[in-house]
Tab-separated table of C-alpha atoms in Angstrom:
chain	number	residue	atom	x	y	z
F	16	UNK	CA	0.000	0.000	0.000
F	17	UNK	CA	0.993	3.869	-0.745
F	18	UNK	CA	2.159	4.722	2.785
F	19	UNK	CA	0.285	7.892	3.367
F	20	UNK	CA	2.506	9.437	6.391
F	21	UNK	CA	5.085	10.307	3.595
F	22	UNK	CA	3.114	11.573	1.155
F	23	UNK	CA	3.655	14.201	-0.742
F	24	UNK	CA	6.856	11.744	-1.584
F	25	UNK	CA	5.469	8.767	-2.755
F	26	UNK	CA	6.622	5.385	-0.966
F	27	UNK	CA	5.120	1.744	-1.150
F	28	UNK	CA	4.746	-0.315	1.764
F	29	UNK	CA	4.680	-4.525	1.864
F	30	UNK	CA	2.279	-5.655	4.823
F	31	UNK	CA	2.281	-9.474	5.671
F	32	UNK	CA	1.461	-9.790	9.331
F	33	UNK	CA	-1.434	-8.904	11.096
F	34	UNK	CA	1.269	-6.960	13.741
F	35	UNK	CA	2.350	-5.085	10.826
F	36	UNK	CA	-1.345	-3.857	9.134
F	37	UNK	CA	-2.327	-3.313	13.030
F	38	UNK	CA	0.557	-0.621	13.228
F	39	UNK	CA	0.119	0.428	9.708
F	40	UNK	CA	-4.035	1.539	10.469
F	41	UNK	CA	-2.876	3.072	14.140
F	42	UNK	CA	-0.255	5.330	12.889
F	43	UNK	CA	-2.204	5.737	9.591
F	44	UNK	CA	-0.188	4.586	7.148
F	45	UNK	CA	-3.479	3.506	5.710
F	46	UNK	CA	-6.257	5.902	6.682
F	47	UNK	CA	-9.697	7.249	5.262
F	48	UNK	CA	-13.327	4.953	5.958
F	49	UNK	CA	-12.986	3.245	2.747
F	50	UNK	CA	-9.562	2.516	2.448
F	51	UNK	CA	-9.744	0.964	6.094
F	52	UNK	CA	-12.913	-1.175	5.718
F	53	UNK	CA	-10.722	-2.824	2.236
F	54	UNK	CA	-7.181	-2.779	4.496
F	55	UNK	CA	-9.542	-4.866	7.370
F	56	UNK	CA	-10.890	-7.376	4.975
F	57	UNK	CA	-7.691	-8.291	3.204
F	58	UNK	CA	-6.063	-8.416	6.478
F	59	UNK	CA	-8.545	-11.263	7.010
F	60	UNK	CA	-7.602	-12.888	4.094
F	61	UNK	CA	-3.779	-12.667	4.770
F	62	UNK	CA	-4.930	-13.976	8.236
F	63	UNK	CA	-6.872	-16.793	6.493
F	64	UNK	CA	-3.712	-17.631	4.562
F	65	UNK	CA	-1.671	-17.517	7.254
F	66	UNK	CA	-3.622	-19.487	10.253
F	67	UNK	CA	-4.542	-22.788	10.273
F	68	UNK	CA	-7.433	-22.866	12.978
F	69	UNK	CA	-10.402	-20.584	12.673
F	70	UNK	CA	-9.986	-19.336	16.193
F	71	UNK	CA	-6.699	-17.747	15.165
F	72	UNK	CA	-7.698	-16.050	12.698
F	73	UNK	CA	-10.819	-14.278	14.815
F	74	UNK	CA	-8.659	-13.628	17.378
F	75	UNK	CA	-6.328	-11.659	14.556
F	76	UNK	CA	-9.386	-10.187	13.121
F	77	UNK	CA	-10.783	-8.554	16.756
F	78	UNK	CA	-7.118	-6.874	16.725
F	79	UNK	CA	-7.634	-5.702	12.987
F	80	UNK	CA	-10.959	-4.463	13.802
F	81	UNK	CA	-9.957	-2.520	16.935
F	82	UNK	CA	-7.367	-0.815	15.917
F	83	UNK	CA	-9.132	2.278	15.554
F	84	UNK	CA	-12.341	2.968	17.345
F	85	UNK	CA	-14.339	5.468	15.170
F	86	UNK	CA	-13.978	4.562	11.433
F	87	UNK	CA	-17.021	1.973	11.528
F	88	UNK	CA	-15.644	0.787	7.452
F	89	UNK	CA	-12.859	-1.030	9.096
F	90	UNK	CA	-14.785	-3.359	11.225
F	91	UNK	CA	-17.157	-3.613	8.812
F	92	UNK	CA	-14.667	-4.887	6.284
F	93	UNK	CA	-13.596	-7.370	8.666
F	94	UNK	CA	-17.033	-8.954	9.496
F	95	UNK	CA	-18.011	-8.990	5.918
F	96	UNK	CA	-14.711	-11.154	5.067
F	97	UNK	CA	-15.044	-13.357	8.334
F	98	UNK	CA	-18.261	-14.531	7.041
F	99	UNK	CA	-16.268	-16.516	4.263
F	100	UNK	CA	-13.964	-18.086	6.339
F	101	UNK	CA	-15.809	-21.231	6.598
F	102	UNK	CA	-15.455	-22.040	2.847
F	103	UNK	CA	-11.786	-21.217	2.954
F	104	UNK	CA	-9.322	-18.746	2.591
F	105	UNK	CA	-9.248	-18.120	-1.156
F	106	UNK	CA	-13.469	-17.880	-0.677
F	107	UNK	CA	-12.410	-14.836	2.155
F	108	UNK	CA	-10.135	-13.267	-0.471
F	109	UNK	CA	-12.912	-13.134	-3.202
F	110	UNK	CA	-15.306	-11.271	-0.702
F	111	UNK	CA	-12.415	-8.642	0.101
F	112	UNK	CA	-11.683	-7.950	-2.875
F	113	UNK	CA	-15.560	-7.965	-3.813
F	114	UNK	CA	-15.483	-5.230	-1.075
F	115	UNK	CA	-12.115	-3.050	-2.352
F	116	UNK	CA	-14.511	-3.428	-5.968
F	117	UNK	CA	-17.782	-2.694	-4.472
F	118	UNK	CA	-16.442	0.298	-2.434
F	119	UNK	CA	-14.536	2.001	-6.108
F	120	UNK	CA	-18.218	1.852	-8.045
F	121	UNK	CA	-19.887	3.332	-5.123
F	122	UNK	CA	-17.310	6.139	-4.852
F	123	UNK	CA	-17.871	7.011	-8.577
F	124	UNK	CA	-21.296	6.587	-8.026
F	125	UNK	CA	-21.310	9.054	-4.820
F	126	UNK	CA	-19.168	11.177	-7.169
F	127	UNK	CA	-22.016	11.614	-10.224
F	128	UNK	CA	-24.999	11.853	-7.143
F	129	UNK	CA	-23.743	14.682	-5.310
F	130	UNK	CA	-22.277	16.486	-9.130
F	131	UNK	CA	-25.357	15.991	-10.387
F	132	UNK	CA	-27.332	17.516	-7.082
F	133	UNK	CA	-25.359	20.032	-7.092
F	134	UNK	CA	-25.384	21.408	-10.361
F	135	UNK	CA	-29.424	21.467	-9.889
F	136	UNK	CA	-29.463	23.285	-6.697
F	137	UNK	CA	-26.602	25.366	-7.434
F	138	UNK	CA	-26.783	26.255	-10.738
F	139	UNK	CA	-24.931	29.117	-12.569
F	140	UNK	CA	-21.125	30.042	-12.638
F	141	UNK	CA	-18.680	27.116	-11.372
F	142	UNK	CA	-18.150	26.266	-7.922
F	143	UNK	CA	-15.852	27.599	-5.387
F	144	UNK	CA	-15.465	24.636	-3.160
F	145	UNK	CA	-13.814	23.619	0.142
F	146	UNK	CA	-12.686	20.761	1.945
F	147	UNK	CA	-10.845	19.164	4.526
F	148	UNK	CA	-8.575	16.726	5.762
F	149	UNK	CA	-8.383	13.911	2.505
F	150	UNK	CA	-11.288	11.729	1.438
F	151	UNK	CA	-10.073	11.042	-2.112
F	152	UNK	CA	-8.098	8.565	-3.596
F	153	UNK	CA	-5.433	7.362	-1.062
F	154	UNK	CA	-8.576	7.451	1.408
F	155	UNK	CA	-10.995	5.243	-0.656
F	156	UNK	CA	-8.863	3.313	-3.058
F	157	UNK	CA	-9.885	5.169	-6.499
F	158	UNK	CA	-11.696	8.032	-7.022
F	159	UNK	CA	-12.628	9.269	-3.697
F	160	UNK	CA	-15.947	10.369	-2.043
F	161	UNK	CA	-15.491	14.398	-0.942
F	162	UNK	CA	-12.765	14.381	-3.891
F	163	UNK	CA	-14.634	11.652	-6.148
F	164	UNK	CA	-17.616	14.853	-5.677
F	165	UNK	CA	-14.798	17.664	-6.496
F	166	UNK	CA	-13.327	14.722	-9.890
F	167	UNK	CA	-16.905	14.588	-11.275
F	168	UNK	CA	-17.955	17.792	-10.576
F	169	UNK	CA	-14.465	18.858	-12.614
F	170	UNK	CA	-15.383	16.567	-15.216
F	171	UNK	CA	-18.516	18.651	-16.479
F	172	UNK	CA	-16.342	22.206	-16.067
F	173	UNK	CA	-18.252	23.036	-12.847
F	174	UNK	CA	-14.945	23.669	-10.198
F	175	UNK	CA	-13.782	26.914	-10.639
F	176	UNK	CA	-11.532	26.355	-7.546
F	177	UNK	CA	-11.015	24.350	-3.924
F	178	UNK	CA	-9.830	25.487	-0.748
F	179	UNK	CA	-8.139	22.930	0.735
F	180	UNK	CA	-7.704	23.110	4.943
F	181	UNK	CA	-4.323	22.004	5.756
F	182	UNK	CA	-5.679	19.896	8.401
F	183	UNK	CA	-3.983	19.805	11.677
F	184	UNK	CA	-1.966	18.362	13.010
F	185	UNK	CA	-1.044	15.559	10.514
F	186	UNK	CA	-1.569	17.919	7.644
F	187	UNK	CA	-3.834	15.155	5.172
F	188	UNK	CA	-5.097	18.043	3.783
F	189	UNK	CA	-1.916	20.261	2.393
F	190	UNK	CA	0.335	16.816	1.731
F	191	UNK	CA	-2.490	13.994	0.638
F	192	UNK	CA	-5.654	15.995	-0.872
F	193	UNK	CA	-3.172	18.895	-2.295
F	194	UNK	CA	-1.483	16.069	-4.257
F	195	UNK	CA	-3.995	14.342	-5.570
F	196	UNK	CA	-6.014	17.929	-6.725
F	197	UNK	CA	-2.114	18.605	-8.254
F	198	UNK	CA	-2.083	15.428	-9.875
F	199	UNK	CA	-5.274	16.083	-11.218
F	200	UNK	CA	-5.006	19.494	-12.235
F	201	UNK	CA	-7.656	21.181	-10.401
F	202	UNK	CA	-6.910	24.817	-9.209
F	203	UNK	CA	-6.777	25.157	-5.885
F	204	UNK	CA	-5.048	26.281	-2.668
F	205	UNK	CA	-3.802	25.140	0.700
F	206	UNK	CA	-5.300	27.221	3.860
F	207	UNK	CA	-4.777	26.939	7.575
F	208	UNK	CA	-7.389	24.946	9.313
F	209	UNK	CA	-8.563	28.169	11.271
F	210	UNK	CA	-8.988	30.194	7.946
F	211	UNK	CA	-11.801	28.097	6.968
F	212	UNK	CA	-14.654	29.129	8.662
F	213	UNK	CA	-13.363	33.005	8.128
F	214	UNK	CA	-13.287	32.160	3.969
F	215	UNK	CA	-17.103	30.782	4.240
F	216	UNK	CA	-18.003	34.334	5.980
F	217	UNK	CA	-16.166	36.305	3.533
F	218	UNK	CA	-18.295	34.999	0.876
F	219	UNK	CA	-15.470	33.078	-0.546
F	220	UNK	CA	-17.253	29.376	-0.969
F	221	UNK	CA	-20.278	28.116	-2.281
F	222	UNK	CA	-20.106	24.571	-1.070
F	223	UNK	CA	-18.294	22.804	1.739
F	224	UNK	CA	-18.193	18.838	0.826
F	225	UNK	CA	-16.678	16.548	3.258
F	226	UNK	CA	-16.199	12.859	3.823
F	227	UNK	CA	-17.351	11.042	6.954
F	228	UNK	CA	-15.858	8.188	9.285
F	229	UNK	CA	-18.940	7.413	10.198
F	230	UNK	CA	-22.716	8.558	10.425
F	231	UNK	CA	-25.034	7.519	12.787
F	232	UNK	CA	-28.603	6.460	12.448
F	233	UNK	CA	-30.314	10.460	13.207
F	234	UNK	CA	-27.690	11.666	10.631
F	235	UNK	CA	-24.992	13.195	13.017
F	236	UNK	CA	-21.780	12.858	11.537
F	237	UNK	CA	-18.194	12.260	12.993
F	238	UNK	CA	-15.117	13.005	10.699
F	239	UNK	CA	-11.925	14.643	10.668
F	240	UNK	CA	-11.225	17.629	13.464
F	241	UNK	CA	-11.893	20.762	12.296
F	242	UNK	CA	-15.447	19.641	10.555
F	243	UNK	CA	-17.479	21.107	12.852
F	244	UNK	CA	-16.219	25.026	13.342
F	245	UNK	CA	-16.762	24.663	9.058
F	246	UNK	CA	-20.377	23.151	9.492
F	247	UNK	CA	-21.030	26.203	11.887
F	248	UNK	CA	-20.035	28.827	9.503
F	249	UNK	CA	-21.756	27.243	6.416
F	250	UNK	CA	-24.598	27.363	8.183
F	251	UNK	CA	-24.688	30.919	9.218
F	252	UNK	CA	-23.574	31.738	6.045
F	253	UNK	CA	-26.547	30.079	4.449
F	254	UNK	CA	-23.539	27.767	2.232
F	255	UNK	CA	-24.578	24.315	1.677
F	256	UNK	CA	-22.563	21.876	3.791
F	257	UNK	CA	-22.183	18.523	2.445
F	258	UNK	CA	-21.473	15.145	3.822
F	259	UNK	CA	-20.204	12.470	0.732
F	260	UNK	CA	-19.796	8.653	1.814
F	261	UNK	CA	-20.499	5.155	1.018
F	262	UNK	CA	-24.034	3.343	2.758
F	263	UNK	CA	-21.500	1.394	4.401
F	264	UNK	CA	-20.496	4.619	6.734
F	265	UNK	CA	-23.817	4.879	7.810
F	266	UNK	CA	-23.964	2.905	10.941
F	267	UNK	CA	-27.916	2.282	12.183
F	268	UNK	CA	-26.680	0.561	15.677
F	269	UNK	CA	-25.460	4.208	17.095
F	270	UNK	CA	-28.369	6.264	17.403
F	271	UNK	CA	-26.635	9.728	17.234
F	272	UNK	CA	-23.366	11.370	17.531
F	273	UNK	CA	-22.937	11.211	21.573
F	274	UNK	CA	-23.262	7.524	21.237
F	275	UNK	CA	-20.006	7.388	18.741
F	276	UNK	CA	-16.479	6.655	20.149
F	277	UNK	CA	-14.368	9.305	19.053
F	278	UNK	CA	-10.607	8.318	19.147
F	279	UNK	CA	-7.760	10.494	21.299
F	280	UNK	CA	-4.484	10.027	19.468
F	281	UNK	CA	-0.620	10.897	21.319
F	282	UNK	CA	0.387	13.711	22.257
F	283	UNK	CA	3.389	13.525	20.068
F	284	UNK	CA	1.566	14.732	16.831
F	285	UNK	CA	0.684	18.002	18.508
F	286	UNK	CA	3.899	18.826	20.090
F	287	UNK	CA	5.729	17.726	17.311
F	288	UNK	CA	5.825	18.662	13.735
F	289	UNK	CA	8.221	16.493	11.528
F	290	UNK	CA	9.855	15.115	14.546
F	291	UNK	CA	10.847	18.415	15.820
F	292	UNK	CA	9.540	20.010	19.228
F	293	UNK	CA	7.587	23.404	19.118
F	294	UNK	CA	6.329	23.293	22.502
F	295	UNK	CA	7.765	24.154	25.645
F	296	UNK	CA	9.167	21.035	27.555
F	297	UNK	CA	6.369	20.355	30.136
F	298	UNK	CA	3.739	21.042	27.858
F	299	UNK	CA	0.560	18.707	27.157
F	300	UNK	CA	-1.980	18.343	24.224
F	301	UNK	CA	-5.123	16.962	23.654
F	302	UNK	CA	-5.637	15.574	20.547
F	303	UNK	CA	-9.425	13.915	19.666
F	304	UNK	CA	-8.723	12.300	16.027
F	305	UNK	CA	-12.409	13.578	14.794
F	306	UNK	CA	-15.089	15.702	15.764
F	307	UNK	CA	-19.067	15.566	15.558
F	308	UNK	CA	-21.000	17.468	12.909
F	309	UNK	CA	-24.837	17.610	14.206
F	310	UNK	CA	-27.646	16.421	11.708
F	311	UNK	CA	-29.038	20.131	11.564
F	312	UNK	CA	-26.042	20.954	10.307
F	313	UNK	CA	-25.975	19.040	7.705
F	314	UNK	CA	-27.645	20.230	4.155
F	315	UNK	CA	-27.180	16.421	2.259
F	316	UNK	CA	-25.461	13.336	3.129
F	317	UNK	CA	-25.207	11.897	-0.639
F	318	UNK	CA	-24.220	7.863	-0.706
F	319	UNK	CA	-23.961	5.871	-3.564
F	320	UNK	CA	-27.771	5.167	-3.084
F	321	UNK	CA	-29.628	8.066	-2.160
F	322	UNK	CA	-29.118	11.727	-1.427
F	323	UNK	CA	-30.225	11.909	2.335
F	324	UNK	CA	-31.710	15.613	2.943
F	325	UNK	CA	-30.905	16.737	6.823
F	326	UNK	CA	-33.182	18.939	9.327
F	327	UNK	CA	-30.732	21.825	8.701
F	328	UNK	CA	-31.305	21.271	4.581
F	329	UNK	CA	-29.797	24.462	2.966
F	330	UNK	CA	-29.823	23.963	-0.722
């Protein structure tokens, strides 16, 4: 896999232990909802290849699973491949990769919803977008869901530009979604995470689209830190705020956003940046992984299936 804690330099990483895809999820070498639920189930297949009882490989899979608490794609991923196991590891390989498959159409199909939503509701000159953190390729295997949104909406000549938060503090935003918009050869431009809400005020931004690590069942949604001072300005700003993910995000056993485990990461990524310390000696951090985005907030969650309208519906 592309390990994503170098990017913008581009280095490929060999995984084939459960130990080593364990540490590659927790210090995100692999990250985004997609990307994990495919990582889990082929680290059931390698398990099923490498294991000769069935309790072994469980036992692997709970640590798989559990590496992260809030990205509900990654357990997910592993459930769906465990269900093979009976008939064998090469019938546990065919469902994960049925599930790295199934997850690319429904990103291009997310991708072609929400373009195709927005360019009703929104009509008229192209789009000044804005984003944050990185839900595009590296995060969902292909095409992306927040960028696969951003890819099809550039496809029709409707993305006159995206702001791109830099996303604190492991930066996803200015070294992962920056390359990939590069790549692509979509304008756009890196911004500090606290410039943001101040652009949506200033009248710079038409749209805010965002992916999700996961959505419970009253349409709160958890993702990246920093979502929610952005949903909070859309909304007074009257800018549509939108939510772009797969079905499988949407998790109907937690019943709204207190109920979701939100994941505290070390200290380290605060204090540090690029293994060099900005702090003073003595100081702490706090440092919550994601943050929750209330359903009122929310103008559309878009899936591959349906365009889910919100209480707070500003389109």
């Amino acid at each position: 896999m592309v390990d994503q804690t170098r990017l913008p330099d581009l280095h490929m990483r060999r995984l084939s232990t459960p130990d080593e895809l364990v540490d590659a999820i927790r210090r995100l070498v692999v990250r985004g909802a997609p990307a994990l639920g495919v990582a889990g189930a082929l680290g059931v297949a390698l398990c099923a290849r490498l294991y000769a009882t069935e309790a072994e490989v469980r036992a692997h899979a709970t640590r798989i699973a559990e590496a992260r608490p809030t990205a509900v794609n990654l357990g997910w991923g592993v459930r769906v491949a465990l269900a093979s196991l009976g008939h064998g590891p090469d019938a546990v390989l065919a469902a994960a990769l049925k599930i790295r498959d199934d997850e690319i159409a429904s990103c291009h199909a997310i991708g072609a919803r929400a373009a195709s939503w927005l360019h009703d509701t929104r009509a008229g000159a192209p789009l000044r977008m804005l984003t944050h953190c990185n839900a595009g390729s590296m995060a969902c295997v292909e095409w992306g869901t927040a960028l696969g949104v951003v890819r099809s909406l550039h496809a029709i000549d409707r993305v006159e530009s995206v702001l791109v938060d830099e996303t604190r503090p492991l930066l996803q935003g200015a070294r992962i979604t920056a390359f990939e918009l590069a790549h692509d050869g979509i304008p756009h431009r890196v911004i500090v995470d606290g410039a943001g809400p101040s652009a949506i005020a200033r009248g710079f931004v038409d749209v805010v689209v965002v992916g999700a690590d996961r959505i419970a069942a009253n349409g709160d949604v958890a993702n990246k830190i920093g979502t929610y001072p952005l949903a909070l300005a859309a909304a007074r700003a009257g800018v549509p705020f939108v939510v772009a993910a797969p079905e499988s995000t949407v998790d109907p056993h937690t019943p709204d956003g207190e109920a979701i485990d939100i994941e505290d990461r070390g200290a380290d990524e605060v204090l540090l940046v690029a293994g060099h310390r900005l702090t003073p000696i003595g100081s702490s951090a706090w440092n919550p992984a994601f943050d929750v985005t209330p359903a009122d907030l929310v103008s559309a969650i878009v899936t591959e299936r349906r365009v889910w309208l919100s209480p707070g519906s500003r389109s």
